[in-house]
Coordinates of C-alpha atoms in Angstrom, one line a residue:
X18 CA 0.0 0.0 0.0
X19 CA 3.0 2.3 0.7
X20 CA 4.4 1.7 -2.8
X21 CA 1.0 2.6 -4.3
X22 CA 0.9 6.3 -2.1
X23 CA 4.6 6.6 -3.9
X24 CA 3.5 7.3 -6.4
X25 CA 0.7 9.5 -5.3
X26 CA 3.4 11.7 -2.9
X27 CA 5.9 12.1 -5.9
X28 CA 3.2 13.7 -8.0
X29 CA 2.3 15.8 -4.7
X30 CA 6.6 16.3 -4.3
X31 CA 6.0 15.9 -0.8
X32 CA 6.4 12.7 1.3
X33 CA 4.3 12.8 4.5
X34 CA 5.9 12.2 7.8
X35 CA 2.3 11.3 8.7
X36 CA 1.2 8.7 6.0
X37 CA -1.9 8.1 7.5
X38 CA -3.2 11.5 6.8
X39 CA -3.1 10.9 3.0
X40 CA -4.6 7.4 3.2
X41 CA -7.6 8.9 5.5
X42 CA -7.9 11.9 2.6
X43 CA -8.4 8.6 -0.1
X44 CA -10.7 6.1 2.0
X45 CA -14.1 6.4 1.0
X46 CA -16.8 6.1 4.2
X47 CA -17.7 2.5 2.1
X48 CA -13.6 1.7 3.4
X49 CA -14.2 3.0 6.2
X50 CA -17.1 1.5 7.1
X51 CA -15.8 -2.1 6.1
X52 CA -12.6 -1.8 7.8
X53 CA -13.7 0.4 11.1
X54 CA -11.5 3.2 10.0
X55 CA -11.7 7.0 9.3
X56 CA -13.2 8.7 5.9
X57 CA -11.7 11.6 4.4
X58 CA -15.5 13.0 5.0
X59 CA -13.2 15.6 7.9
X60 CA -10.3 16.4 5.7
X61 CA -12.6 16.9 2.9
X62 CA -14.3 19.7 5.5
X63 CA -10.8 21.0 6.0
X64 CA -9.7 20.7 2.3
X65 CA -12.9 23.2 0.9
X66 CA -12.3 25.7 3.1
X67 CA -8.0 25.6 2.2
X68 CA -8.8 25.7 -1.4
X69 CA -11.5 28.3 -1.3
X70 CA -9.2 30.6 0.6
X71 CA -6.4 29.9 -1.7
X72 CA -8.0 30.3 -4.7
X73 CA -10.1 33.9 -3.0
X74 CA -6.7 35.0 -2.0
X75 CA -5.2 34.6 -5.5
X76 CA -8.3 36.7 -7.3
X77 CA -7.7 39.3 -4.5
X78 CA -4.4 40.0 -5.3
X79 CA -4.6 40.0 -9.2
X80 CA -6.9 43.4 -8.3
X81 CA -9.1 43.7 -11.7
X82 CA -11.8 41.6 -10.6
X83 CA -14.9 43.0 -8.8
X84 CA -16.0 41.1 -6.3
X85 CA -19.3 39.9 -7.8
X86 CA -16.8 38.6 -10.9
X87 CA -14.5 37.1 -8.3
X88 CA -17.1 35.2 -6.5
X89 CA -18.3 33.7 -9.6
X90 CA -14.6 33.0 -11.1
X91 CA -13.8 30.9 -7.6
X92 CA -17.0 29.5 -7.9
X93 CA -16.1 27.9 -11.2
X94 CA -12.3 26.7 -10.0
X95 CA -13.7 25.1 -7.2
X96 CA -16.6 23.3 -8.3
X97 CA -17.2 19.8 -9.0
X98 CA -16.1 19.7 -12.4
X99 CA -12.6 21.2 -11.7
X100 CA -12.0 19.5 -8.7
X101 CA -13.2 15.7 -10.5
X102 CA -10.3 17.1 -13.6
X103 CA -7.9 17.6 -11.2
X104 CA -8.3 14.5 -9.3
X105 CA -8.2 12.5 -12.7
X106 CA -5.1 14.5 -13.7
X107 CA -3.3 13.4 -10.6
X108 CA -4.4 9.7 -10.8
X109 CA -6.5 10.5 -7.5
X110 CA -8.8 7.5 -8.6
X111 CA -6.3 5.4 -8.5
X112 CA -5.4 5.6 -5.1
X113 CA -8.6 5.6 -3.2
X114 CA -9.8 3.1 -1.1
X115 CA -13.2 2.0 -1.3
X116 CA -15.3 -0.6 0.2
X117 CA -16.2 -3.8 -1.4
X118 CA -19.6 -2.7 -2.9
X119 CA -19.2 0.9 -3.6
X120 CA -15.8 -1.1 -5.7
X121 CA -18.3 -2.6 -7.6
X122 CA -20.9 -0.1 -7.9
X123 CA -18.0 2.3 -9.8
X124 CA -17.8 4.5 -7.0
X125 CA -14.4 5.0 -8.3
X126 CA -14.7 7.2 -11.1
X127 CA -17.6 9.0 -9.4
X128 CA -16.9 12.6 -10.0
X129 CA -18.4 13.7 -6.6
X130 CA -15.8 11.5 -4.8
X131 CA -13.1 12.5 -6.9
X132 CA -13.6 16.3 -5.9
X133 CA -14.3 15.7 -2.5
X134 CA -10.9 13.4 -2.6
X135 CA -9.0 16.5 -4.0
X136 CA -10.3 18.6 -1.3
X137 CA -9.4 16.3 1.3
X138 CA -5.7 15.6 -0.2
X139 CA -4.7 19.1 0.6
X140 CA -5.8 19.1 3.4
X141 CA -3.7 16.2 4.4
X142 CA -1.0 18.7 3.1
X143 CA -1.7 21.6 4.9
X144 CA -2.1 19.7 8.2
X145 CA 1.7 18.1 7.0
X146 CA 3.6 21.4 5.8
X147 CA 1.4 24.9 6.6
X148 CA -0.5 27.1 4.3
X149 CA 2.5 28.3 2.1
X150 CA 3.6 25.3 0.7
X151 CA -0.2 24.1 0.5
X152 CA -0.9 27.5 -1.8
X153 CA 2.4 26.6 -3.9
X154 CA 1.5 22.9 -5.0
X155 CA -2.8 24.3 -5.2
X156 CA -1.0 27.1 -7.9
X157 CA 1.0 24.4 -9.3
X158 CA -1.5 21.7 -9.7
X159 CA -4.3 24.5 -11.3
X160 CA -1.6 25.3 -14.0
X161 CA -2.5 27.8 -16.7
X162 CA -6.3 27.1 -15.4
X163 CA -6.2 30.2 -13.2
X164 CA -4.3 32.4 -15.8
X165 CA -6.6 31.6 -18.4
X166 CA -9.3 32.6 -15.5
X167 CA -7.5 36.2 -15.0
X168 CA -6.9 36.8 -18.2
X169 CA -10.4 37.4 -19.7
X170 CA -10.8 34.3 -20.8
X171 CA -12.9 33.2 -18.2
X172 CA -16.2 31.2 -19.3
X173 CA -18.8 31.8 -16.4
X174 CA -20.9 28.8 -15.9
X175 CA -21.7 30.2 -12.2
X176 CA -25.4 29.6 -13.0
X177 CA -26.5 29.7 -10.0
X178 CA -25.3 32.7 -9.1
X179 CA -25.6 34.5 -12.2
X180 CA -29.5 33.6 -11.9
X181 CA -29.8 35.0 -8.2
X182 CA -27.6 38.2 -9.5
X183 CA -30.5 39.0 -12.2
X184 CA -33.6 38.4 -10.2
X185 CA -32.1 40.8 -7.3
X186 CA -32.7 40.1 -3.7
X187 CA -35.7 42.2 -3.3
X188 CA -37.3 39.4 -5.5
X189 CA -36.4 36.4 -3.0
X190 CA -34.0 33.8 -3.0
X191 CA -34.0 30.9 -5.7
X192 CA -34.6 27.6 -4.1
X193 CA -33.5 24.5 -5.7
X194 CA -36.2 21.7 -5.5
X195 CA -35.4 17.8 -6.3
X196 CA -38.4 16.7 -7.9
X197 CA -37.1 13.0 -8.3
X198 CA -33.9 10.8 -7.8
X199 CA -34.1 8.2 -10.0
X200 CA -31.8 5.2 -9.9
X201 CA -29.0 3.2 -7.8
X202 CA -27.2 5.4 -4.8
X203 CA -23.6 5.0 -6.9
X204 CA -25.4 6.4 -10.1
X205 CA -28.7 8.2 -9.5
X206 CA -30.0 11.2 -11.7
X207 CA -31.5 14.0 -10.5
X208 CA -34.1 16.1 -11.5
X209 CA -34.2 19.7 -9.9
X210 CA -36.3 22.6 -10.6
X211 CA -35.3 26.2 -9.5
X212 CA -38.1 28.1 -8.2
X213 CA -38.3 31.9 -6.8
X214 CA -41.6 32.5 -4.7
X215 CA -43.4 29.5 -5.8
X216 CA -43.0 30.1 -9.7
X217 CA -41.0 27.3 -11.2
X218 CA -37.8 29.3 -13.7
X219 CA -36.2 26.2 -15.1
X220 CA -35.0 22.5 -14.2
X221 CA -32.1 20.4 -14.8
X222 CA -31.2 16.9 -14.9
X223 CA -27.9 15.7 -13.8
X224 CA -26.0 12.6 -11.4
X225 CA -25.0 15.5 -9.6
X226 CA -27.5 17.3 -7.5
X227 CA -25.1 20.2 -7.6
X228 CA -25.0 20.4 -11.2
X229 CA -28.1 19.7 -11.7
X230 CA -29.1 22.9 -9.5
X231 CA -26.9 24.6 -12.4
X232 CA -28.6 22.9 -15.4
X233 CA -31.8 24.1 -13.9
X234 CA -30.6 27.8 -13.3
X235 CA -29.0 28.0 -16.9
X236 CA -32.3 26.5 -18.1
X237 CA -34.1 29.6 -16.7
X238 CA -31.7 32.1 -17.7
X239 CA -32.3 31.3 -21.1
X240 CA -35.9 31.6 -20.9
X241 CA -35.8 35.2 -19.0
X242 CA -33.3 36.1 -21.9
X243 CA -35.8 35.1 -24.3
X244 CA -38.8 37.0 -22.7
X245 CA -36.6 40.0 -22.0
X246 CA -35.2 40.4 -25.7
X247 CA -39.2 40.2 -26.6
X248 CA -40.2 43.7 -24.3
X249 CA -37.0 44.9 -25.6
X250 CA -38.7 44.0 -28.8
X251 CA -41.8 45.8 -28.5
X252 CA -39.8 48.9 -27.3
X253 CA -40.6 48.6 -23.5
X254 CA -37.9 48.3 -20.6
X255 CA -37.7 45.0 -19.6
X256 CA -36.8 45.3 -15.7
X257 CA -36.9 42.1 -14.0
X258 CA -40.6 42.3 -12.7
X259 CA -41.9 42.6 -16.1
X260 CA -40.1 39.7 -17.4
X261 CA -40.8 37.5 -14.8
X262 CA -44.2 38.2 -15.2
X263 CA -44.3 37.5 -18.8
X264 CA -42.5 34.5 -17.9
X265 CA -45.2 33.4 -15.6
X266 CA -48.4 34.1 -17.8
X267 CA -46.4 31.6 -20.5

């Protein structure tokens, strides 16, 4: 097993004093359960906040971002996606432990798991060397991902927030409803609508309930764009109340 975490540590260019740090940041509560040891579920706890901070502090000090743009940037390099692209970039799937049936319900290649595992393997850094060297191998592992983030090529799929940011707060807060889970705990799909005060905007479909509650906020962004460009249209201002009105009558 050491052999195998090796590998992992080389990639990381650190080799842990405490080994059993990084296995608890790669055993999977199916492991843990099994073999009555502890899942990275704390690390993982640990890990979000590091990497939030890290990535925060790093917008900060680039200075050209308001903060509404910032929020939504960090948002994007630390969601599920990028964390899941990370893990598979450092062989993270390779290395976790996982219990017997969650092995053979392909809980490995999970992309919830693998982003949760990421999170919780720097944690298991930080809690090894401090947050310096933690904030140099985060910079190293993100490559030219945060460059092309600062740079203006930044793609905002922040739905979520973006959707919230257009209806305004006066309006209410979005919720995110799960009108169904359909299917086995390893691979189940999820159908979520987003609703503000009752009225339904949009829903998505995904095996993540987080993306999913993105699906279904890009869905209704694209329909409030397509009712606002239609007062806009007829040569009336199309402020948020009168779309979501004409949204509502449809």
């Amino acid at each position: 097993m050491r052999q195998i975490f090796d590998e992992l540590e080389l990639r990381m260019g650190h080799r842990f004093d405490d080994p059993e740090l990084l296995r608890t940041a790669l055993t999977h509560k199916s492991y843990a359960h099994q073999y009555g040891v502890e899942s990275y579920e704390r690390l993982e706890f640990l890990g979000d906040a590091i990497l939030g901070f890290i990535i925060a502090q790093e917008l900060y000090l680039d200075e050209k971002f308001p903060e509404g743009m910032a929020t939504r940037i960090r948002a994007t390099l630390v969601c599920e996606d990028t964390l899941a692209e990370l893990s598979r970039e450092l062989n993270i799937n390779k290395y976790v432990r996982l219990g017997t049936s969650a092995e053979y319900g392909g809980e490995r290649e999970r992309k919830s798991i693998l982003a949760d595992m990421f999170e919780a393997h720097v944690a298991a850094l930080y809690l090894e060397v401090g947050m310096e060297e933690t904030r140099k191998y985060v910079l190293s592992v993100y490559g030219n991902r945060l460059s092309k983030a600062t740079d203006g090529n930044f793609v905002d799929t922040d739905y979520k927030s973006r959707l919230q940011e257009k209806l305004q707060s006066k309006l209410g807060n979005v919720v995110y409803d799960v009108l169904s889970e359909v299917g086995p705990v390893h691979n189940c799909e999820f159908t979520i609508a987003a609703v503000i005060n009752g009225h339904r905007l949009g829903v998505g479909v995904s095996n993540s309930k987080k993306q999913a509650q993105q699906n279904a906020a890009h869905e209704a962004l694209k329909k409030i764009s397509v009712v606002e460009k239609t007062i806009i249209d007829r040569g009336e201002k199309p402020d948020i109340q009168h779309i979501l009105e004409e949204l509502f009558k449809s």
